[in-house]
Structures are given as structure tokens and as C-alpha cells.
mmCIF file of C-alpha atoms (C1' of nucleotides) in Angstrom:
data_model
loop_
_atom_site.group_PDB
_atom_site.id
_atom_site.type_symbol
_atom_site.label_atom_id
_atom_site.label_comp_id
_atom_site.label_asym_id
_atom_site.label_seq_id
_atom_site.Cartn_x
_atom_site.Cartn_y
_atom_site.Cartn_z
ATOM 1 C CA UNK A 262 56.755 24.918 20.342
ATOM 2 C CA UNK A 263 57.430 22.641 17.385
ATOM 3 C CA UNK A 264 55.358 19.700 16.280
ATOM 4 C CA UNK A 265 57.294 17.027 18.147
ATOM 5 C CA UNK A 266 56.946 18.844 21.453
ATOM 6 C CA UNK A 267 53.248 19.321 20.952
ATOM 7 C CA UNK A 268 52.835 15.685 20.050
ATOM 8 C CA UNK A 269 54.601 14.612 23.227
ATOM 9 C CA UNK A 270 52.732 17.001 25.483
ATOM 10 C CA UNK A 271 49.348 16.226 24.007
ATOM 11 C CA UNK A 272 49.979 12.520 23.791
ATOM 12 C CA UNK A 273 49.316 12.079 20.089
ATOM 13 C CA UNK A 274 51.482 11.328 17.075
ATOM 14 C CA UNK A 275 53.139 13.885 14.855
ATOM 15 C CA UNK A 276 51.228 12.397 11.964
ATOM 16 C CA UNK A 277 47.952 13.011 13.775
ATOM 17 C CA UNK A 278 48.788 16.694 14.234
ATOM 18 C CA UNK A 279 49.561 17.144 10.549
ATOM 19 C CA UNK A 280 46.325 15.355 9.799
ATOM 20 C CA UNK A 281 44.404 17.744 12.078
ATOM 21 C CA UNK A 282 45.881 20.674 10.205
ATOM 22 C CA UNK A 283 44.921 19.103 6.903
ATOM 23 C CA UNK A 284 41.360 18.779 8.199
ATOM 24 C CA UNK A 285 41.343 22.386 9.467
ATOM 25 C CA UNK A 286 41.114 21.438 13.109
ATOM 26 C CA UNK A 287 44.413 22.952 14.130
ATOM 27 C CA UNK A 288 46.253 25.907 12.600
ATOM 28 C CA UNK A 289 49.952 26.657 12.880
ATOM 29 C CA UNK A 290 52.400 29.454 12.268
ATOM 30 C CA UNK A 291 55.481 28.643 10.232
ATOM 31 C CA UNK A 292 59.101 29.423 11.035
ATOM 32 C CA UNK A 293 61.179 31.046 8.257
ATOM 33 C CA UNK A 294 62.392 27.547 7.448
ATOM 34 C CA UNK A 295 58.875 26.284 7.036
ATOM 35 C CA UNK A 296 58.506 24.413 10.302
ATOM 36 C CA UNK A 297 55.254 24.502 12.264
ATOM 37 C CA UNK A 298 55.116 26.624 15.415
ATOM 38 C CA UNK A 299 52.421 26.199 18.051
ATOM 39 C CA UNK A 300 51.463 28.259 21.094
ATOM 40 C CA UNK A 301 51.096 26.497 24.454
ATOM 41 C CA UNK A 302 47.339 26.685 24.120
ATOM 42 C CA UNK A 303 47.556 24.163 21.301
ATOM 43 C CA UNK A 304 48.008 21.403 23.857
ATOM 44 C CA UNK A 305 44.534 21.953 25.261
ATOM 45 C CA UNK A 306 43.132 22.322 21.799
ATOM 46 C CA UNK A 307 44.517 18.953 20.752
ATOM 47 C CA UNK A 308 43.113 17.368 23.899
ATOM 48 C CA UNK A 309 39.741 18.849 23.052
ATOM 49 C CA UNK A 310 39.930 17.460 19.547
ATOM 50 C CA UNK A 311 40.767 14.059 20.987
ATOM 51 C CA UNK A 312 37.806 14.257 23.313
ATOM 52 C CA UNK A 313 35.447 15.010 20.465
ATOM 53 C CA UNK A 314 36.932 12.203 18.385
ATOM 54 C CA UNK A 315 36.455 9.908 21.350
ATOM 55 C CA UNK A 316 32.825 10.931 21.381
ATOM 56 C CA UNK A 317 32.531 9.612 17.865
ATOM 57 C CA UNK A 318 32.342 12.929 16.026
ATOM 58 C CA UNK A 319 33.837 12.895 12.524
ATOM 59 C CA UNK A 320 36.459 15.518 11.736
ATOM 60 C CA UNK A 321 34.045 17.494 9.604
ATOM 61 C CA UNK A 322 31.694 18.005 12.542
ATOM 62 C CA UNK A 323 34.572 18.874 14.806
ATOM 63 C CA UNK A 324 35.777 21.440 12.307
ATOM 64 C CA UNK A 325 32.319 22.990 12.236
ATOM 65 C CA UNK A 326 31.882 23.065 15.991
ATOM 66 C CA UNK A 327 35.361 23.855 17.252
ATOM 67 C CA UNK A 328 35.295 27.633 16.733
ATOM 68 C CA UNK A 329 32.126 27.891 18.692
ATOM 69 C CA UNK A 330 33.320 25.555 21.437
ATOM 70 C CA UNK A 331 36.489 27.610 21.753
ATOM 71 C CA UNK A 332 34.830 31.024 21.573
ATOM 72 C CA UNK A 333 31.686 30.171 23.437
ATOM 73 C CA UNK A 334 29.729 31.849 20.705
ATOM 74 C CA UNK A 335 27.348 30.386 18.208
ATOM 75 C CA UNK A 336 24.912 31.140 15.471
ATOM 76 C CA UNK A 337 21.471 29.529 15.610
ATOM 77 C CA UNK A 338 22.634 26.964 13.030
ATOM 78 C CA UNK A 339 25.604 26.056 15.174
ATOM 79 C CA UNK A 340 23.338 25.693 18.193
ATOM 80 C CA UNK A 341 21.283 23.244 16.186
ATOM 81 C CA UNK A 342 24.386 21.307 15.245
ATOM 82 C CA UNK A 343 25.513 21.255 18.856
ATOM 83 C CA UNK A 344 22.147 20.055 19.978
ATOM 84 C CA UNK A 345 22.033 17.377 17.306
ATOM 85 C CA UNK A 346 25.484 16.094 18.179
ATOM 86 C CA UNK A 347 24.617 16.053 21.849
ATOM 87 C CA UNK A 348 21.538 13.990 21.080
ATOM 88 C CA UNK A 349 23.588 11.589 18.993
ATOM 89 C CA UNK A 350 26.001 11.187 21.871
ATOM 90 C CA UNK A 351 23.124 10.575 24.253
ATOM 91 C CA UNK A 352 21.769 7.855 22.057
ATOM 92 C CA UNK A 353 25.218 6.259 21.774
ATOM 93 C CA UNK A 354 25.397 6.309 25.566
ATOM 94 C CA UNK A 355 22.090 4.478 25.660
ATOM 95 C CA UNK A 356 23.432 1.817 23.301
ATOM 96 C CA UNK A 357 26.534 1.378 25.382
ATOM 97 C CA UNK A 358 24.619 1.146 28.646
ATOM 98 C CA UNK A 359 22.331 -1.545 27.336
ATOM 99 C CA UNK A 360 25.252 -3.504 25.898
ATOM 100 C CA UNK A 361 27.095 -3.227 29.185
ATOM 101 C CA UNK A 362 24.021 -4.393 31.087
ATOM 102 C CA UNK A 363 23.766 -7.336 28.758
ATOM 103 C CA UNK A 364 27.348 -8.339 29.463
ATOM 104 C CA UNK A 365 26.808 -7.846 33.183
ATOM 105 C CA UNK A 366 23.777 -10.096 33.099
ATOM 106 C CA UNK A 367 25.733 -12.791 31.295
ATOM 107 C CA UNK A 368 28.545 -12.506 33.785
ATOM 108 C CA UNK A 369 26.173 -12.803 36.696
ATOM 109 C CA UNK A 370 24.535 -15.864 35.163
ATOM 110 C CA UNK A 371 27.845 -17.510 34.419
ATOM 111 C CA UNK A 372 29.111 -16.844 37.908
ATOM 112 C CA UNK A 373 25.923 -18.319 39.327
ATOM 113 C CA UNK A 374 26.330 -21.459 37.215
ATOM 114 C CA UNK A 375 29.850 -21.579 38.441
ATOM 115 C CA UNK A 376 28.830 -21.583 42.085
ATOM 116 C CA UNK A 377 26.027 -24.076 41.681
ATOM 117 C CA UNK A 378 28.476 -26.647 40.463
ATOM 118 C CA UNK A 379 28.020 -26.527 36.718
ATOM 119 C CA UNK A 380 31.533 -25.209 36.296
ATOM 120 C CA UNK A 381 32.336 -24.557 32.713
ATOM 121 C CA UNK A 382 31.468 -27.781 30.987
ATOM 122 C CA UNK A 383 28.770 -27.512 28.341
ATOM 123 C CA UNK A 384 26.166 -30.257 28.581
ATOM 124 C CA UNK B 32 14.410 -18.852 6.353
ATOM 125 C CA UNK B 33 16.766 -17.703 3.605
ATOM 126 C CA UNK B 34 19.222 -14.868 3.765
ATOM 127 C CA UNK B 35 16.979 -12.192 2.307
ATOM 128 C CA UNK B 36 14.230 -12.872 4.821
ATOM 129 C CA UNK B 37 16.653 -12.791 7.689
ATOM 130 C CA UNK B 38 18.121 -9.541 6.417
ATOM 131 C CA UNK B 39 14.684 -7.951 6.264
ATOM 132 C CA UNK B 40 13.577 -9.184 9.662
ATOM 133 C CA UNK B 41 16.797 -8.249 11.393
ATOM 134 C CA UNK B 42 17.107 -4.947 9.597
ATOM 135 C CA UNK B 43 20.561 -5.470 8.118
ATOM 136 C CA UNK B 44 21.892 -6.045 4.617
ATOM 137 C CA UNK B 45 22.408 -9.410 2.971
ATOM 138 C CA UNK B 46 26.042 -8.482 2.570
ATOM 139 C CA UNK B 47 26.346 -7.922 6.309
ATOM 140 C CA UNK B 48 24.999 -11.395 7.040
ATOM 141 C CA UNK B 49 27.490 -13.030 4.701
ATOM 142 C CA UNK B 50 30.188 -10.967 6.350
ATOM 143 C CA UNK B 51 29.086 -12.180 9.801
ATOM 144 C CA UNK B 52 29.359 -15.740 8.586
ATOM 145 C CA UNK B 53 32.818 -15.064 7.214
ATOM 146 C CA UNK B 54 33.786 -13.718 10.620
ATOM 147 C CA UNK B 55 32.273 -16.749 12.381
ATOM 148 C CA UNK B 56 29.590 -14.752 14.122
ATOM 149 C CA UNK B 57 26.677 -16.493 12.467
ATOM 150 C CA UNK B 58 26.487 -20.049 11.144
ATOM 151 C CA UNK B 59 24.074 -21.373 8.549
ATOM 152 C CA UNK B 60 22.838 -24.636 7.146
ATOM 153 C CA UNK B 61 22.847 -25.031 3.409
ATOM 154 C CA UNK B 62 20.055 -26.205 1.148
ATOM 155 C CA UNK B 63 20.920 -28.926 -1.412
ATOM 156 C CA UNK B 64 21.399 -26.119 -3.903
ATOM 157 C CA UNK B 65 23.887 -24.385 -1.651
ATOM 158 C CA UNK B 66 21.694 -21.604 -0.307
ATOM 159 C CA UNK B 67 21.885 -20.518 3.316
ATOM 160 C CA UNK B 68 19.108 -21.574 5.685
ATOM 161 C CA UNK B 69 18.541 -19.933 9.047
ATOM 162 C CA UNK B 70 16.321 -20.793 12.007
ATOM 163 C CA UNK B 71 14.042 -18.100 13.447
ATOM 164 C CA UNK B 72 16.414 -17.677 16.352
ATOM 165 C CA UNK B 73 18.935 -16.168 13.954
ATOM 166 C CA UNK B 74 16.962 -12.916 14.016
ATOM 167 C CA UNK B 75 17.705 -12.384 17.693
ATOM 168 C CA UNK B 76 21.256 -13.464 17.189
ATOM 169 C CA UNK B 77 21.793 -10.865 14.499
ATOM 170 C CA UNK B 78 20.243 -8.208 16.705
ATOM 171 C CA UNK B 79 22.630 -9.217 19.457
ATOM 172 C CA UNK B 80 25.556 -8.955 17.091
ATOM 173 C CA UNK B 81 24.397 -5.493 16.091
ATOM 174 C CA UNK B 82 24.152 -4.482 19.712
ATOM 175 C CA UNK B 83 27.689 -5.570 20.398
ATOM 176 C CA UNK B 84 28.936 -3.809 17.275
ATOM 177 C CA UNK B 85 27.124 -0.706 18.455
ATOM 178 C CA UNK B 86 29.013 -1.018 21.716
ATOM 179 C CA UNK B 87 32.215 -0.752 19.750
ATOM 180 C CA UNK B 88 33.352 -4.361 20.016
ATOM 181 C CA UNK B 89 35.375 -5.597 17.042
ATOM 182 C CA UNK B 90 34.160 -8.756 15.342
ATOM 183 C CA UNK B 91 36.964 -10.792 16.821
ATOM 184 C CA UNK B 92 35.835 -10.017 20.357
ATOM 185 C CA UNK B 93 32.246 -10.693 19.436
ATOM 186 C CA UNK B 94 33.238 -14.049 17.987
ATOM 187 C CA UNK B 95 35.018 -14.916 21.227
ATOM 188 C CA UNK B 96 32.200 -13.827 23.497
ATOM 189 C CA UNK B 97 29.105 -14.829 21.563
ATOM 190 C CA UNK B 98 29.016 -18.522 22.517
ATOM 191 C CA UNK B 99 29.167 -17.626 26.148
ATOM 192 C CA UNK B 100 26.597 -14.854 25.842
ATOM 193 C CA UNK B 101 24.274 -17.252 24.074
ATOM 194 C CA UNK B 102 24.860 -20.245 26.340
ATOM 195 C CA UNK B 103 25.195 -18.353 29.577
ATOM 196 C CA UNK B 104 28.276 -20.408 30.271
ATOM 197 C CA UNK B 105 31.858 -19.321 30.488
ATOM 198 C CA UNK B 106 35.330 -20.417 31.300
ATOM 199 C CA UNK B 107 37.364 -18.262 33.664
ATOM 200 C CA UNK B 108 39.204 -16.822 30.661
ATOM 201 C CA UNK B 109 35.924 -15.837 29.035
ATOM 202 C CA UNK B 110 34.774 -14.241 32.278
ATOM 203 C CA UNK B 111 37.923 -12.170 32.204
ATOM 204 C CA UNK B 112 37.249 -11.153 28.628
ATOM 205 C CA UNK B 113 33.680 -10.245 29.513
ATOM 206 C CA UNK B 114 34.843 -8.218 32.439
ATOM 207 C CA UNK B 115 37.489 -6.461 30.377
ATOM 208 C CA UNK B 116 35.029 -5.579 27.640
ATOM 209 C CA UNK B 117 32.529 -4.330 30.165
ATOM 210 C CA UNK B 118 35.204 -2.099 31.650
ATOM 211 C CA UNK B 119 36.117 -0.795 28.211
ATOM 212 C CA UNK B 120 32.481 0.013 27.583
ATOM 213 C CA UNK B 121 32.258 1.760 30.942
ATOM 214 C CA UNK B 122 35.223 3.895 30.114
ATOM 215 C CA UNK B 123 33.779 4.747 26.691
ATOM 216 C CA UNK B 124 30.592 5.783 28.485
ATOM 217 C CA UNK B 125 32.667 8.065 30.648
ATOM 218 C CA UNK B 126 34.267 9.642 27.590
ATOM 219 C CA UNK B 127 30.893 10.192 25.992
ATOM 220 C CA UNK B 128 29.382 11.683 29.119
ATOM 221 C CA UNK B 129 32.181 14.184 29.521
ATOM 222 C CA UNK B 130 32.033 15.123 25.852
ATOM 223 C CA UNK B 131 28.288 15.577 26.087
ATOM 224 C CA UNK B 132 28.659 17.718 29.171
ATOM 225 C CA UNK B 133 31.192 19.819 27.361
ATOM 226 C CA UNK B 134 28.786 20.420 24.519
ATOM 227 C CA UNK B 135 25.990 21.163 26.961
ATOM 228 C CA UNK B 136 28.151 23.706 28.719
ATOM 229 C CA UNK B 137 28.977 25.387 25.451
ATOM 230 C CA UNK B 138 25.319 25.473 24.504
ATOM 231 C CA UNK B 139 24.357 26.986 27.813
ATOM 232 C CA UNK B 140 27.058 29.635 27.497
ATOM 233 C CA UNK B 141 26.084 30.481 23.941
ATOM 234 C CA UNK B 142 22.433 30.725 24.876
ATOM 235 C CA UNK B 143 23.328 33.010 27.774
ATOM 236 C CA UNK B 144 25.358 35.270 25.476
ATOM 237 C CA UNK B 145 22.412 35.242 23.190
ATOM 238 C CA UNK B 146 20.026 36.487 25.867
ATOM 239 C CA UNK B 147 22.360 39.118 27.227
ATOM 240 C CA UNK B 148 22.410 40.813 23.885
ATOM 241 C CA UNK B 149 25.671 39.642 22.378
ATOM 242 C CA UNK B 150 23.799 37.776 19.686
ATOM 243 C CA UNK B 151 26.101 35.923 17.394
ATOM 244 C CA UNK B 152 28.607 38.504 16.346
ATOM 245 C CA UNK B 153 32.191 37.710 17.278
ATOM 246 C CA UNK B 154 34.019 40.688 18.747
ATOM 247 C "C1'" DC C 167 9.338 -25.528 -19.217
ATOM 248 C "C1'" DT C 168 10.474 -21.007 -18.612
ATOM 249 C "C1'" DA C 169 11.125 -16.572 -16.836
ATOM 250 C "C1'" DA C 170 11.859 -13.771 -12.892
ATOM 251 C "C1'" DG C 171 13.693 -13.230 -8.753
ATOM 252 C "C1'" DA C 172 16.654 -14.538 -4.976
ATOM 253 C "C1'" DC C 173 21.002 -16.371 -4.079
ATOM 254 C "C1'" DC C 174 25.904 -17.898 -4.857
ATOM 255 C "C1'" DT C 175 31.179 -16.793 -4.867
ATOM 256 C "C1'" DG C 176 34.837 -13.900 -5.736
ATOM 257 C "C1'" DA C 177 36.807 -9.562 -5.885
ATOM 258 C "C1'" DC C 178 37.431 -4.709 -5.957
ATOM 259 C "C1'" DG C 179 35.793 -0.065 -3.795
ATOM 260 C "C1'" DC C 180 35.005 3.004 0.039
ATOM 261 C "C1'" DT C 181 35.671 5.940 4.306
ATOM 262 C "C1'" DG C 182 38.263 7.684 8.370
ATOM 263 C "C1'" DA C 183 42.153 8.333 11.120
ATOM 264 C "C1'" DC C 184 45.997 7.807 10.957
ATOM 265 C "C1'" DG C 185 51.008 4.562 10.118
ATOM 266 C "C1'" DT C 186 54.910 4.388 7.425
ATOM 267 C "C1'" DC C 187 58.372 5.125 4.064
ATOM 268 C "C1'" DA C 188 61.183 8.062 0.825
ATOM 269 C "C1'" DG C 189 63.840 11.808 -0.281
ATOM 270 C "C1'" DA C 190 65.041 16.404 0.983
ATOM 271 C "C1'" DG C 191 65.665 20.409 3.975
ATOM 272 C "C1'" DG C 192 66.170 23.032 8.728
ATOM 273 C "C1'" DC C 193 68.854 23.799 13.005
ATOM 274 C "C1'" DA C 194 71.689 23.691 17.283
ATOM 275 C "C1'" DA C 195 76.141 21.751 19.039
ATOM 276 C "C1'" DG C 196 80.875 20.996 18.651
ATOM 277 C "C1'" DC D 270 81.407 22.624 8.486
ATOM 278 C "C1'" DT D 271 79.681 18.558 9.773
ATOM 279 C "C1'" DT D 272 76.991 15.571 12.467
ATOM 280 C "C1'" DG D 273 72.690 14.164 14.083
ATOM 281 C "C1'" DC D 274 68.134 14.972 15.145
ATOM 282 C "C1'" DC D 275 63.867 17.123 13.867
ATOM 283 C "C1'" DT D 276 60.882 18.466 10.388
ATOM 284 C "C1'" DC D 277 59.018 18.914 5.662
ATOM 285 C "C1'" DT D 278 55.886 17.188 1.692
ATOM 286 C "C1'" DG D 279 53.950 13.701 -0.934
ATOM 287 C "C1'" DA D 280 52.129 9.309 -1.403
ATOM 288 C "C1'" DC D 281 50.996 4.656 -0.569
ATOM 289 C "C1'" DG D 282 49.455 1.129 3.242
ATOM 290 C "C1'" DT D 283 46.104 -0.473 6.873
ATOM 291 C "C1'" DC D 284 41.909 -2.089 9.056
ATOM 292 C "C1'" DA D 285 36.840 -2.683 9.721
ATOM 293 C "C1'" DG D 286 32.470 -3.179 8.107
ATOM 294 C "C1'" DC D 287 30.366 -3.416 4.821
ATOM 295 C "C1'" DG D 288 28.704 -1.593 -0.637
ATOM 296 C "C1'" DT D 289 28.757 -2.913 -5.200
ATOM 297 C "C1'" DC D 290 29.504 -5.175 -9.505
ATOM 298 C "C1'" DA D 291 30.149 -9.390 -12.453
ATOM 299 C "C1'" DG D 292 28.917 -13.714 -14.050
ATOM 300 C "C1'" DG D 293 26.694 -17.817 -12.899
ATOM 301 C "C1'" DT D 294 23.151 -20.945 -10.157
ATOM 302 C "C1'" DC D 295 18.771 -22.135 -7.471
ATOM 303 C "C1'" DT D 296 13.936 -21.771 -6.743
ATOM 304 C "C1'" DT D 297 9.337 -21.129 -7.633
ATOM 305 C "C1'" DA D 298 5.164 -19.175 -9.850
ATOM 306 C "C1'" DG D 299 2.651 -19.688 -13.892
#
DNA sequence: CTAAGACCTGACGCTGACGTCAGAGGCAAG
DNA sequence: CTTGCCTCTGACGTCAGCGTCAGGTCTTAG
């Protein structure tokens, strides 16, 4: 598969894929003419990269952790990294939950005001 | 309180506070000499801003929602915005949870390999 | 009054994850 | 062989949330 097909199937831009290669997240074979060739498995790999990006990991961390995530093997150092990143994600989740609760509280209060006749006019 | 005191108490940089003002997140009175003056309540306000930033809201959204979060009042449009942002946060939480679970799974697998004698040598 | 901080307004720098544009080459169809 | 689409490699642009530096002003302790 060439880069355009992979981009379409994985739902990312061609530019993003070249960027992933630049950052050593995604390798590619080259055709005699110099064009990138990917196996089907690259689609899942790109989705995995996207998932880790979505979790807020920088590309450097992803590059460090990807081999081990793919192979299911790890050195003690990598286990530490994994554990640290997991903890960071957990703490981010905590931040998000408290922010969401704050918004929910505000919404509930506003809706209550609404029903008790204050409508939306400031005093 | 002047800007340095607020920065210290709220745990952010002076530059950040000026940036918040520029983005209309935080107002200030001015002394005759032109220096910013803040009430004590500004500390909580800054912490709130930080919380919303931590939740991934861009400053524009924060600027839109802050009055209503502070007043507890909202127009129907603002309620929609609140609801939309809460949903976005929920979906981000979902992303983070699945990423964390993925890492946990990998860690469990690696630890299992470890105990069954594979250690950390790739095949 | 004076010196030392704290503060002021620009304005440029930085990082990450790409977007975008330019100019040139590969490749399958007709 | 040409046409048209895809791809290539630079390389500069973008956007947010500040960091940082320059050159000047305000405030306050002594």
C-alpha cells in the first residue's frame, strides 16, 4: 500500500504519516522509484499512534514505548516508563473529571435558576 | 494585590497573568501609576482558569464560559456551549481511559513474560 | 532623595504536530 | 508518448500558551 491509501484507511493526513516516519514512529519500505510502501498492519499501527497522541504522549515517548507495546516485551526501564506514563494519564483523567464536574455543577445551577424564574437576566 | 503577589499565590507566572488579561480571561484595575491591582478573589479565578486549561479548553472557550461559571447564570446558548464542552471532556476521558488500559495491558503482559522466564530478550 | 526591586509595554522566541506550497519525479491508462 | 494523478523532498507557515529580553517607569524602604 502507498502513502495515500494508508492515510485514507487510517484516517490521517499524508503529511502526518511522513511526520511519523521523521519521528521514527512508523517505518516504510521504498519502491524502486522511491515511493513509500506499507504493509496492511501499518493501519493498526497508525491508529495506535493516534491513540497515544490522544492520550497526550509526546512523539518522543511514543517512539520509546511503541516497540514494547507492539512486541509485548519490555526491559525494566521500559516498564518504568510505561508505569510513569500510565500515572500521568491517570492524573490527567483526574483533572478532566474534576473540570467536567465543575461544568456539570454550573449547568445544574443555571438550569435551576432558569426554572425558578430568574431566566437569564443578570441582576 | 499586585501582579507578582497574585502570581505567587496562584502558582503561575506573571507572564501568564498578563496573557490571561490579553485574552480577556482576567480583568484588573490600574493604580495611578498604571500597575495592575487585583482583589483577593482573583486567586480563585486564576485557579479556575488553570483548571479549565488543564481540561483542554482553549482560551476562547474559557473566555466565553467564564462569566457564566462565575455568576452561575447562563443564556440558552451558553448552556449549549457548556454542554458541548462537557461532552468533549467526557470523550477525552474515554480516550485517556482506553489508552491507559492499553498501557496496563502491555505492562501486565510484559510482567508475565518476565515471570515465565522470557526476561527481556527479544527472540 | 535615592537605590533597589517590582512592574510596564512591546516584541521576538519556542515547541509540537502538523498544513501548505514549490518544483520535480514516478506510474498506470489510453 | 502523453496525460493526469500520486508521490517525493525541502522548507516555510500556523497556533497556543507562554518564556524571555530590552528599555523605561512606579513604588517603597532607608
